[in-house]
XYZ file of C-alpha atoms in Angstrom:
390
model
C -21.357 23.524 -9.719
C -23.363 20.574 -10.708
C -26.201 21.197 -13.538
C -27.462 18.608 -15.425
C -27.443 20.543 -18.861
C -23.882 19.929 -18.746
C -24.158 16.120 -19.730
C -25.384 14.660 -22.456
C -28.097 11.650 -21.190
C -28.387 9.966 -25.077
C -32.178 7.872 -25.001
C -32.574 7.767 -21.873
C -35.488 9.342 -20.493
C -34.543 10.801 -17.133
C -32.724 13.327 -17.810
C -35.339 16.037 -16.663
C -35.448 14.061 -13.128
C -32.309 14.598 -12.507
C -31.942 16.982 -9.838
C -30.066 20.046 -9.714
C -28.356 20.189 -7.063
C -27.097 16.696 -7.295
C -23.391 17.459 -6.683
C -20.874 15.133 -7.959
C -18.808 12.445 -5.738
C -15.822 13.604 -6.841
C -13.375 13.259 -9.745
C -11.079 10.899 -11.626
C -7.264 11.344 -13.193
C -6.526 9.397 -16.500
C -2.681 8.550 -17.321
C -0.900 6.477 -20.134
C 0.787 4.006 -18.015
C -0.266 1.211 -20.458
C 0.380 2.539 -24.340
C 1.407 6.028 -25.127
C -1.823 6.001 -27.397
C -4.380 5.537 -24.611
C -4.865 7.341 -20.935
C -5.936 4.965 -18.138
C -8.086 6.277 -15.136
C -5.599 6.084 -12.077
C -6.752 7.554 -9.226
C -10.130 8.595 -8.476
C -11.819 10.577 -5.317
C -15.178 9.153 -5.150
C -16.712 10.599 -1.891
C -16.333 11.842 2.006
C -12.553 11.461 1.945
C -11.825 8.231 0.190
C -10.044 7.598 -2.615
C -7.947 4.859 -4.621
C -5.597 4.213 -7.379
C -4.195 1.814 -9.183
C -0.783 0.857 -10.968
C -0.206 -0.762 -14.499
C -1.808 -3.810 -14.016
C -4.452 -3.496 -11.385
C -8.095 -3.245 -11.452
C -9.547 -1.368 -8.710
C -9.439 -2.866 -5.207
C -8.839 -1.248 -2.008
C -9.737 2.183 -0.990
C -7.665 4.745 1.249
C -9.010 7.819 3.011
C -7.939 11.322 4.724
C -8.223 10.581 7.740
C -10.043 7.698 10.284
C -12.123 9.430 12.870
C -13.313 7.601 16.452
C -13.958 3.737 14.752
C -14.764 0.908 16.363
C -15.694 3.213 19.511
C -19.458 2.732 21.412
C -19.752 6.554 20.251
C -20.460 5.730 16.271
C -17.836 6.943 13.609
C -17.310 10.162 12.292
C -16.058 10.944 8.504
C -15.183 13.732 7.736
C -15.113 14.900 3.749
C -13.128 16.705 1.448
C -15.326 19.862 0.450
C -13.275 21.214 -1.880
C -10.223 20.419 -4.095
C -7.816 22.103 -6.316
C -5.736 20.374 -9.375
C -2.689 22.422 -10.526
C -2.089 22.052 -14.125
C 0.318 19.671 -15.319
C 3.586 20.899 -17.384
C 3.871 19.633 -21.133
C 4.834 16.857 -20.212
C 4.977 16.036 -16.528
C 4.933 13.004 -14.943
C 3.099 14.015 -11.707
C -0.060 15.444 -10.384
C -0.501 17.518 -7.677
C -4.002 17.841 -5.680
C -4.744 19.978 -2.786
C -7.987 18.945 -0.791
C -9.776 20.975 2.137
C -11.383 18.178 4.402
C -14.325 19.176 6.842
C -16.131 17.522 9.479
C -17.952 18.646 12.582
C -15.158 17.969 14.842
C -12.248 18.966 12.782
C -11.486 20.410 9.184
C -7.716 19.619 7.382
C -5.358 20.284 5.179
C -4.288 17.870 2.235
C -1.380 17.862 -0.498
C -1.549 15.032 -2.662
C 1.682 14.237 -5.204
C 0.369 11.344 -8.034
C 3.465 9.281 -9.707
C 1.296 7.218 -11.964
C 3.224 4.019 -13.082
C 3.915 -0.015 -12.889
C 3.509 0.471 -9.385
C 1.152 3.806 -8.540
C 3.074 6.346 -5.569
C 0.785 8.516 -4.061
C 2.678 11.240 -1.873
C -0.141 12.446 1.293
C 1.296 15.511 3.242
C -1.600 16.898 5.535
C -2.451 19.043 8.167
C -5.586 18.774 10.546
C -7.200 21.111 12.973
C -9.492 19.935 16.161
C -12.211 22.080 16.559
C -13.579 19.966 19.648
C -11.655 16.800 21.339
C -11.971 13.521 19.298
C -11.787 9.745 20.844
C -9.219 8.806 18.390
C -7.596 9.712 15.281
C -6.503 6.961 12.734
C -3.635 8.220 10.418
C -3.590 7.235 7.003
C -6.645 4.944 6.916
C -7.468 1.692 4.255
C -10.508 -0.179 3.538
C -10.713 -3.471 2.158
C -12.830 -6.351 2.062
C -12.232 -10.231 3.403
C -15.136 -12.155 2.648
C -13.665 -15.839 2.649
C -9.940 -17.277 2.562
C -8.311 -20.401 2.950
C -8.034 -19.952 6.788
C -11.963 -19.959 6.750
C -13.277 -22.990 8.806
C -16.661 -22.893 7.807
C -18.001 -23.234 4.486
C -19.560 -20.687 2.316
C -21.864 -21.390 -0.157
C -20.238 -19.713 -2.955
C -18.436 -21.612 -6.338
C -15.321 -19.273 -5.781
C -12.551 -20.922 -3.206
C -11.395 -17.000 -1.557
C -12.756 -14.044 -1.666
C -10.649 -10.853 -0.076
C -9.381 -7.302 -2.003
C -6.740 -7.939 0.914
C -5.501 -10.972 2.596
C -3.450 -9.700 5.531
C -1.721 -7.028 7.025
C 2.066 -6.302 7.027
C 3.616 -4.401 9.832
C 7.182 -3.307 9.708
C 8.600 -2.327 12.861
C 11.154 0.093 13.968
C 12.899 -2.993 15.767
C 13.667 -4.454 12.153
C 11.007 -7.233 12.762
C 8.418 -7.890 9.846
C 4.801 -9.384 11.264
C 1.958 -10.380 9.259
C -1.219 -11.024 9.570
C -3.768 -12.983 7.727
C -6.725 -11.633 7.758
C -10.162 -13.280 8.725
C -14.119 -12.326 8.420
C -14.770 -13.041 12.440
C -17.779 -13.938 14.342
C -18.097 -10.772 16.381
C -16.336 -7.350 15.732
C -12.610 -8.229 16.169
C -9.895 -5.514 16.829
C -6.473 -5.596 17.179
C -4.268 -2.555 17.872
C -0.158 -3.530 17.378
C 2.250 -1.166 18.903
C 5.359 -0.263 17.784
C 7.802 3.201 17.516
C 8.424 5.130 14.563
C 6.296 2.630 12.545
C 8.826 1.946 9.153
C 5.830 1.016 7.372
C 2.582 -0.765 7.016
C 0.129 -2.043 4.576
C -3.158 -4.023 3.100
C -1.812 -6.908 1.239
C -3.125 -9.152 -1.484
C -0.653 -11.265 -1.387
C -2.103 -14.204 -3.062
C -1.714 -13.687 -7.202
C -3.144 -17.194 -8.472
C -6.064 -17.217 -9.996
C -6.893 -20.330 -9.383
C -7.419 -19.497 -6.332
C -10.158 -16.532 -6.856
C -11.883 -18.727 -10.664
C -14.170 -14.831 -10.560
C -13.755 -13.954 -14.351
C -15.644 -10.672 -13.481
C -13.997 -9.319 -10.229
C -10.210 -10.647 -11.210
C -9.115 -10.413 -7.006
C -5.779 -11.458 -8.199
C -5.096 -8.258 -10.170
C -6.017 -5.732 -7.004
C -3.351 -3.753 -5.402
C -1.825 -3.857 -2.271
C -1.062 -0.383 -0.573
C 1.632 -0.203 1.801
C 1.814 3.024 4.110
C 5.790 3.930 4.523
C 5.729 7.193 6.992
C 8.428 10.232 6.867
C 9.499 11.798 9.629
C 8.927 11.116 13.299
C 6.042 9.635 13.918
C 6.604 8.226 18.100
C 4.734 6.106 19.645
C 1.868 4.642 18.978
C 0.174 1.597 17.343
C -2.087 0.112 14.103
C -5.224 -0.925 14.604
C -7.039 -3.573 12.268
C -10.109 -3.403 12.532
C -12.394 -7.005 11.274
C -16.366 -6.767 10.924
C -18.427 -9.796 10.485
C -19.755 -9.728 6.786
C -22.491 -11.908 5.166
C -21.528 -10.544 1.612
C -18.862 -9.620 -0.199
C -19.999 -6.312 -1.515
C -19.154 -4.605 2.121
C -15.425 -3.542 2.646
C -15.036 -4.971 6.372
C -11.338 -4.389 6.945
C -9.643 -1.119 8.389
C -6.032 -0.233 9.250
C -4.772 2.826 10.459
C -2.210 4.198 12.631
C -3.309 5.583 16.227
C -0.439 8.144 17.509
C -0.393 7.259 21.604
C -0.262 11.203 22.643
C -4.341 12.096 21.886
C -4.814 14.878 19.770
C -4.507 18.053 21.598
C -7.526 20.901 20.279
C -4.845 23.379 20.522
C -1.961 21.948 18.321
C -2.055 21.317 14.893
C -1.710 17.013 13.850
C 1.264 17.044 10.839
C 1.718 13.621 9.011
C 3.290 13.095 5.807
C 3.672 9.900 4.541
C 4.320 8.105 0.424
C 1.466 5.158 -0.109
C 2.595 3.017 -2.828
C -0.219 1.032 -4.809
C 1.633 -2.186 -6.304
C 1.416 -5.927 -6.942
C 4.417 -7.711 -5.304
C 7.885 -6.124 -3.501
C 10.497 -8.735 -3.045
C 11.829 -6.402 -0.396
C 8.358 -6.101 1.539
C 9.903 -8.029 3.136
C 13.464 -9.165 2.358
C 12.818 -12.632 3.842
C 11.154 -15.197 3.769
C 6.874 -14.887 3.431
C 4.151 -16.454 4.995
C 2.353 -17.635 1.742
C -1.000 -19.381 3.329
C -2.271 -20.097 6.270
C -4.676 -23.054 6.748
C -6.535 -24.287 9.957
C -8.365 -27.000 11.185
C -9.577 -29.328 14.845
C -6.801 -31.431 13.890
C -5.949 -34.453 15.685
C -7.066 -33.568 19.449
C -9.598 -33.130 21.390
C -10.849 -29.538 21.923
C -7.153 -28.519 19.793
C -6.834 -26.774 16.793
C -4.546 -27.206 13.932
C -2.682 -24.803 11.791
C -0.717 -25.136 9.429
C 1.442 -22.673 8.169
C 3.510 -22.246 4.479
C 6.302 -20.023 4.314
C 9.114 -18.724 0.792
C 11.398 -17.420 -0.161
C 14.979 -17.262 -2.463
C 17.638 -18.506 0.655
C 14.279 -21.479 2.413
C 14.050 -22.755 -1.023
C 18.365 -23.140 -1.638
C 18.127 -25.617 1.817
C 17.908 -28.749 1.361
C 15.057 -31.098 3.625
C 17.229 -32.173 5.328
C 18.061 -28.953 7.055
C 16.829 -28.867 10.602
C 14.918 -25.597 10.900
C 13.725 -24.485 14.211
C 9.664 -23.525 14.350
C 9.215 -20.932 17.074
C 5.774 -20.580 17.886
C 4.642 -19.113 21.098
C 0.949 -19.219 21.958
C -1.062 -17.087 24.850
C -3.806 -18.033 26.675
C -3.572 -21.505 25.236
C -1.325 -24.563 25.070
C 0.901 -25.352 22.224
C 0.823 -29.486 21.849
C 2.718 -30.401 18.997
C 4.973 -28.693 15.980
C 7.085 -29.748 13.037
C 8.550 -28.289 10.270
C 9.263 -29.924 6.608
C 10.433 -29.051 3.351
C 7.655 -29.225 0.818
C 9.373 -31.710 -2.333
C 6.617 -30.243 -4.755
C 7.033 -26.037 -4.406
C 10.156 -25.560 -2.502
C 8.234 -24.359 0.537
C 8.547 -25.228 3.868
C 5.480 -26.032 6.207
C 5.520 -25.317 10.098
C 2.431 -26.854 11.370
C 1.517 -27.018 15.085
C -1.345 -27.763 17.771
C -3.119 -25.390 20.189
C -5.818 -26.230 22.648
C -7.083 -22.965 24.466
C -7.225 -22.317 27.646
C -9.943 -19.960 29.651
C -12.803 -19.355 26.864
C -10.557 -16.250 25.961
C -8.786 -15.756 23.047
C -5.216 -17.198 21.929
C -2.852 -14.439 20.441
C -0.460 -16.957 18.293
C 3.593 -15.424 17.074
C 5.760 -18.021 14.959
C 8.367 -17.696 12.719
C 11.336 -20.278 11.591
C 15.151 -19.889 12.047
C 17.870 -21.803 11.771
C 20.379 -21.809 14.407
C 19.998 -18.204 14.825
C 19.266 -16.818 12.312
C 15.488 -15.926 11.599
C 14.735 -17.023 7.904
C 11.158 -15.269 8.019
C 8.830 -12.895 8.974
C 6.542 -13.008 12.268
C 3.365 -15.028 11.581
C 0.492 -13.290 13.687
C -3.097 -14.771 14.522
C -6.170 -15.163 17.044
C -8.103 -18.048 17.226
C -11.181 -17.495 18.145
C -12.411 -19.002 21.738
């Protein structure tokens, strides 16, 4: 139990005012991942069921948590918390650490087992079993929480010396069909909740894809060094969908982005929920996705009355080898809107390929859009996915 007498408060005069029952928010784990003589902080459990980790070249960024309960529902969200931890003492020379944790909440309880492998990419294997005491409206598995304040896809100008401000800039999805989907994050005008339905997901994550300091200009927070997190399910997760929640924010101090897996089958209080997955905290991986990827998404009002122009830049090894005379097709689909024009050109400056198109919305509703590049019948890139607010 917490006791103020366990701490040295130095010359500060508030030691006598520290509450006896203050308690602890959590704990942190150290391991030498940069140099042998210094144990770096690699993962921290920071209250409720939140935790976050870093790899060799990272500073802390987005967070993970054990479970999301009724997120973005009118009834309000319930936040389970880890009420007790057990740390397995590692053997001399061990390269991994095991942690057990007891999750508690008014309507559920859960047992969690974490195995942590620190390194250039820090891996966290998670095994969980959750028991419901009462019915819940929605369960979110492997939730990730991040911040997106502004980026190159924002049309409104924010008074900030930093060109972009975010811990993550996109949601990446990998489905059973083999399709990779990239959804750029945004700071919406109103609460935005989108679901990406799939069967047996092969992976999803919140990604900090932009690693260029010039795009952030922040010497204090170093957002270009924030980790990405990839969730790789173990076993059969069945039908369901990845839900993305984006909350309007007026400041970069708020975590306004949440993503998690929602099983199609509602949770049953009479039946425990078992889920296992591997988390990878990393900077970049050319295998996610293996083909061309979206590097930037930009937009303005274009040249059409009531229209919107989108400029999407794609990058990839195969794309770079293609000459500017190669004919690539931009496959663009638009929901409740009209696709007016499009073109695909190679950027002579950096070898990337640029897809530009204009859309005119219809009906005053949000417009779902998808786009990718192909050569003949061969898809060369991931699928870009976006919602145009009316």
